Amino acid sequence: MFRLSGFQFPDAAARLYPDTPERPWVLEVGFGDGRFWPHHVQHSAQTFAEVPNYLGVELSGVSLLKAHRRLKSAGIGNAILSKMPADVLVREVIPEASLDAIIVNFPDPWPKAGHEEHRLLRVPFFELAASRLKPGGSILFTTDHDEYFEFACREAQASGVMQVETGDPPPAALETKYALKWRDLGLGVHHARFMPTRRTQVPHGSTLPYPETENDVPHAILTLPADFAPTDFQKYTAQGGPGHQGGHTVVLLDLYASLRRDGWVALAHVVEGELTQEVLVGITKRGDGSALVRLAKFGGPIITPGVKAAVGAVTAWLESEGATVTHRGY
Ligand SMILES: C[S@@+](CC[C@H](N)C(=O)[O-])C[C@H]1O[C@@H](n2cnc3c(N)ncnc32)[C@H](O)[C@@H]1O
């Protein structure tokens, strides 16, 4: 199981699957309780020369644990599960032209009017997928939802980079938890295969893992007012962009005093499109009379423009309290 901070940006199959780097690579989006892949491996035993490398992405932590157990008991080793929004993984982690297939079984349909923007299969995702799929690769989409099916096919056409073919789903797509649920209700399913007609250029963002070297950690050095001893903290919001997915919002939620040393920690909520991170920013008094504001390693944050802005927001708040900044490293 991988956290976002466990990946490189972009990553490489050779690093993620060191024993099987040459095998085809399949991504499943929203794998739920993880029934698809073991069934698919079993159903396709004759067609696979060897079991492809599998990467699954989910938002739900409970699903992640269930799927992990299922893959383990099926004896499938070359599989990675990760918890994050699919589009963040595909954009930041997946190298160009590297996936053989993207499986999307019964995605959340967001049926209410005006909620279509939450759907995964829209033009931006098709453009992104056309950059990350290998030549000959495809998206395999199965759903029970008539309206989402038509919507996704329309969006694929509108992207101008996908050929749409309808047909029967892979048999294993009819064995997932949601497939069984709809089958019990007597409902049918739709299936489409979206194949890129050309390679798009969708750059990776400026996301980085937490730096190895001290100096590369987003930070600032400043002088606090002599009598600095905050007793009150109001929520503080900063917005900026364009950055990751066109902008970020930082909300400083709270400030905690350290009982062990002369310092504080601010809790920041950082939203950048689909990606949300909660990070800690430390404020530590140093021997030379200055203070260091620095992103903490706690929680494994990844460095995005919004996370840098969180360090900037703490610095700006301290300036509003009378601090003088001598160095900005964010
Ligand atoms: C309706 S369920 C289908 C689950 C499974 N594919 C099945 O057929 O049983 C949709 C799943 O997609 C996950 N999901 C929704 N949005 C997602 C996103 N942006 N990235 C990754 N997973 C997502 C949800 O947590 C949920 O488990």
GROMACS .gro file of N, CA, C and O and ligand atoms in nm, residues 28-36 57-60 63 82 84-87 104-110 118 120 142 173 175-180 182 274, ligand 1:
model
  179
   28GLU      N    1  -0.654   0.049  -1.195
   28GLU     CA    2  -0.799   0.046  -1.169
   28GLU      C    3  -0.836   0.164  -1.080
   28GLU      O    4  -0.779   0.184  -0.973
   29VAL      N    5  -0.935   0.239  -1.125
   29VAL     CA    6  -0.980   0.358  -1.052
   29VAL      C    7  -1.103   0.322  -0.970
   29VAL      O    8  -1.200   0.269  -1.024
   30GLY      N    9  -1.101   0.352  -0.840
   30GLY     CA   10  -1.218   0.327  -0.755
   30GLY      C   11  -1.248   0.178  -0.746
   30GLY      O   12  -1.358   0.134  -0.777
   31PHE      N   13  -1.148   0.100  -0.698
   31PHE     CA   14  -1.161  -0.046  -0.698
   31PHE      C   15  -1.258  -0.098  -0.591
   31PHE      O   16  -1.287  -0.218  -0.586
   32GLY      N   17  -1.308  -0.011  -0.502
   32GLY     CA   18  -1.405  -0.055  -0.400
   32GLY      C   19  -1.344  -0.164  -0.313
   32GLY      O   20  -1.231  -0.150  -0.265
   33ASP      N   21  -1.417  -0.276  -0.296
   33ASP     CA   22  -1.361  -0.379  -0.208
   33ASP      C   23  -1.267  -0.475  -0.281
   33ASP      O   24  -1.232  -0.580  -0.229
   34GLY      N   25  -1.229  -0.439  -0.404
   34GLY     CA   26  -1.118  -0.507  -0.470
   34GLY      C   27  -1.150  -0.640  -0.534
   34GLY      O   28  -1.061  -0.724  -0.548
   35ARG      N   29  -1.274  -0.660  -0.577
   35ARG     CA   30  -1.307  -0.793  -0.634
   35ARG      C   31  -1.263  -0.807  -0.778
   35ARG      O   32  -1.242  -0.918  -0.826
   36PHE      N   33  -1.256  -0.694  -0.852
   36PHE     CA   34  -1.232  -0.705  -0.996
   36PHE      C   35  -1.102  -0.776  -1.029
   36PHE      O   36  -1.100  -0.871  -1.107
   57VAL      N   37  -0.636   0.264  -0.731
   57VAL     CA   38  -0.649   0.391  -0.658
   57VAL      C   39  -0.791   0.405  -0.606
   57VAL      O   40  -0.888   0.374  -0.676
   58GLU      N   41  -0.803   0.446  -0.483
   58GLU     CA   42  -0.932   0.457  -0.413
   58GLU      C   43  -0.931   0.579  -0.321
   58GLU      O   44  -0.825   0.623  -0.276
   59LEU      N   45  -1.048   0.629  -0.291
   59LEU     CA   46  -1.058   0.737  -0.192
   59LEU      C   47  -1.084   0.679  -0.053
   59LEU      O   48  -1.050   0.741   0.048
   60SER      N   49  -1.148   0.562  -0.047
   60SER     CA   50  -1.192   0.509   0.081
   60SER      C   51  -1.087   0.419   0.146
   60SER      O   52  -1.044   0.319   0.087
   63SER      N   53  -1.209   0.056   0.204
   63SER     CA   54  -1.201  -0.023   0.080
   63SER      C   55  -1.058  -0.069   0.058
   63SER      O   56  -1.034  -0.183   0.015
   82SER      N   57  -0.334   0.244  -0.355
   82SER     CA   58  -0.303   0.377  -0.304
   82SER      C   59  -0.432   0.453  -0.276
   82SER      O   60  -0.534   0.430  -0.341
   84MET      N   61  -0.592   0.806  -0.276
   84MET     CA   62  -0.586   0.946  -0.320
   84MET      C   63  -0.686   0.964  -0.435
   84MET      O   64  -0.737   0.865  -0.488
   85PRO      N   65  -0.714   1.087  -0.476
   85PRO     CA   66  -0.802   1.104  -0.592
   85PRO      C   67  -0.732   1.055  -0.719
   85PRO      O   68  -0.612   1.081  -0.739
   86ALA      N   69  -0.807   0.983  -0.803
   86ALA     CA   70  -0.749   0.920  -0.921
   86ALA      C   71  -0.677   1.019  -1.012
   86ALA      O   72  -0.569   0.990  -1.062
   87ASP      N   73  -0.736   1.135  -1.033
   87ASP     CA   74  -0.674   1.225  -1.132
   87ASP      C   75  -0.540   1.278  -1.083
   87ASP      O   76  -0.451   1.304  -1.162
  104VAL      N   77  -1.233   0.133  -1.517
  104VAL     CA   78  -1.325   0.213  -1.435
  104VAL      C   79  -1.458   0.137  -1.427
  104VAL      O   80  -1.535   0.135  -1.524
  105ASN      N   81  -1.481   0.072  -1.314
  105ASN     CA   82  -1.605  -0.005  -1.296
  105ASN      C   83  -1.700   0.068  -1.202
  105ASN      O   84  -1.664   0.099  -1.088
  106PHE      N   85  -1.818   0.099  -1.249
  106PHE     CA   86  -1.924   0.158  -1.168
  106PHE      C   87  -1.877   0.281  -1.089
  106PHE      O   88  -1.887   0.283  -0.966
  107PRO      N   89  -1.822   0.381  -1.158
  107PRO     CA   90  -1.780   0.502  -1.086
  107PRO      C   91  -1.901   0.575  -1.028
  107PRO      O   92  -2.013   0.558  -1.080
  108ASP      N   93  -1.878   0.654  -0.924
  108ASP     CA   94  -1.988   0.731  -0.865
  108ASP      C   95  -2.052   0.815  -0.974
  108ASP      O   96  -1.983   0.892  -1.042
  109PRO      N   97  -2.186   0.804  -0.992
  109PRO     CA   98  -2.249   0.870  -1.109
  109PRO      C   99  -2.281   1.020  -1.090
  109PRO      O  100  -2.310   1.088  -1.185
  110TRP      N  101  -2.276   1.068  -0.963
  110TRP     CA  102  -2.312   1.208  -0.937
  110TRP      C  103  -2.438   1.245  -1.016
  110TRP      O  104  -2.432   1.327  -1.109
  118HIS      N  105  -1.826   1.675  -1.091
  118HIS     CA  106  -1.757   1.581  -1.001
  118HIS      C  107  -1.727   1.448  -1.070
  118HIS      O  108  -1.658   1.364  -1.014
  120LEU      N  109  -1.569   1.166  -1.298
  120LEU     CA  110  -1.431   1.142  -1.341
  120LEU      C  111  -1.417   1.152  -1.492
  120LEU      O  112  -1.325   1.215  -1.545
  142THR      N  113  -1.728   0.046  -1.732
  142THR     CA  114  -1.852  -0.030  -1.716
  142THR      C  115  -1.939   0.041  -1.612
  142THR      O  116  -1.888   0.082  -1.507
  173ALA      N  117  -1.578  -0.764  -1.460
  173ALA     CA  118  -1.647  -0.639  -1.425
  173ALA      C  119  -1.790  -0.668  -1.380
  173ALA      O  120  -1.857  -0.581  -1.324
  175GLU      N  121  -1.856  -0.903  -1.172
  175GLU     CA  122  -1.844  -0.973  -1.043
  175GLU      C  123  -1.809  -0.877  -0.930
  175GLU      O  124  -1.778  -0.921  -0.820
  176THR      N  125  -1.808  -0.746  -0.956
  176THR     CA  126  -1.771  -0.652  -0.849
  176THR      C  127  -1.890  -0.636  -0.755
  176THR      O  128  -2.003  -0.676  -0.786
  177LYS      N  129  -1.864  -0.572  -0.642
  177LYS     CA  130  -1.971  -0.554  -0.544
  177LYS      C  131  -2.090  -0.479  -0.605
  177LYS      O  132  -2.205  -0.518  -0.589
  178TYR      N  133  -2.059  -0.372  -0.681
  178TYR     CA  134  -2.168  -0.294  -0.739
  178TYR      C  135  -2.236  -0.366  -0.853
  178TYR      O  136  -2.358  -0.356  -0.870
  179ALA      N  137  -2.158  -0.445  -0.930
  179ALA     CA  138  -2.218  -0.522  -1.039
  179ALA      C  139  -2.321  -0.619  -0.981
  179ALA      O  140  -2.433  -0.633  -1.033
  180LEU      N  141  -2.283  -0.685  -0.869
  180LEU     CA  142  -2.375  -0.784  -0.810
  180LEU      C  143  -2.499  -0.714  -0.755
  180LEU      O  144  -2.612  -0.764  -0.767
  182TRP      N  145  -2.640  -0.438  -0.872
  182TRP     CA  146  -2.732  -0.403  -0.981
  182TRP      C  147  -2.794  -0.528  -1.044
  182TRP      O  148  -2.909  -0.526  -1.086
  274GLU      N  149  -0.860   1.856  -0.662
  274GLU     CA  150  -0.906   1.734  -0.592
  274GLU      C  151  -0.817   1.697  -0.475
  274GLU      O  152  -0.851   1.612  -0.394
  331LIG     C1  153  -1.980   0.303  -0.681
  331LIG     S1  154  -1.827   0.253  -0.612
  331LIG     C2  155  -1.774   0.120  -0.718
  331LIG     C3  156  -1.668   0.033  -0.655
  331LIG     C4  157  -1.618  -0.085  -0.739
  331LIG     N1  158  -1.555  -0.042  -0.862
  331LIG     C5  159  -1.731  -0.181  -0.770
  331LIG     O1  160  -1.767  -0.193  -0.888
  331LIG     O2  161  -1.781  -0.243  -0.676
  331LIG     C6  162  -1.721   0.387  -0.662
  331LIG     C7  163  -1.587   0.386  -0.590
  331LIG     O3  164  -1.504   0.486  -0.645
  331LIG     C8  165  -1.433   0.550  -0.541
  331LIG     N2  166  -1.398   0.685  -0.588
  331LIG     C9  167  -1.482   0.789  -0.608
  331LIG     N3  168  -1.416   0.896  -0.656
  331LIG    C10  169  -1.287   0.856  -0.668
  331LIG    C11  170  -1.168   0.922  -0.710
  331LIG     N4  171  -1.170   1.050  -0.750
  331LIG     N5  172  -1.053   0.853  -0.709
  331LIG    C12  173  -1.048   0.725  -0.667
  331LIG     N6  174  -1.158   0.656  -0.626
  331LIG    C13  175  -1.274   0.722  -0.626
  331LIG    C14  176  -1.529   0.550  -0.423
  331LIG     O4  177  -1.461   0.560  -0.300
  331LIG    C15  178  -1.599   0.415  -0.440
  331LIG     O5  179  -1.535   0.312  -0.369
   0.00000   0.00000   0.00000
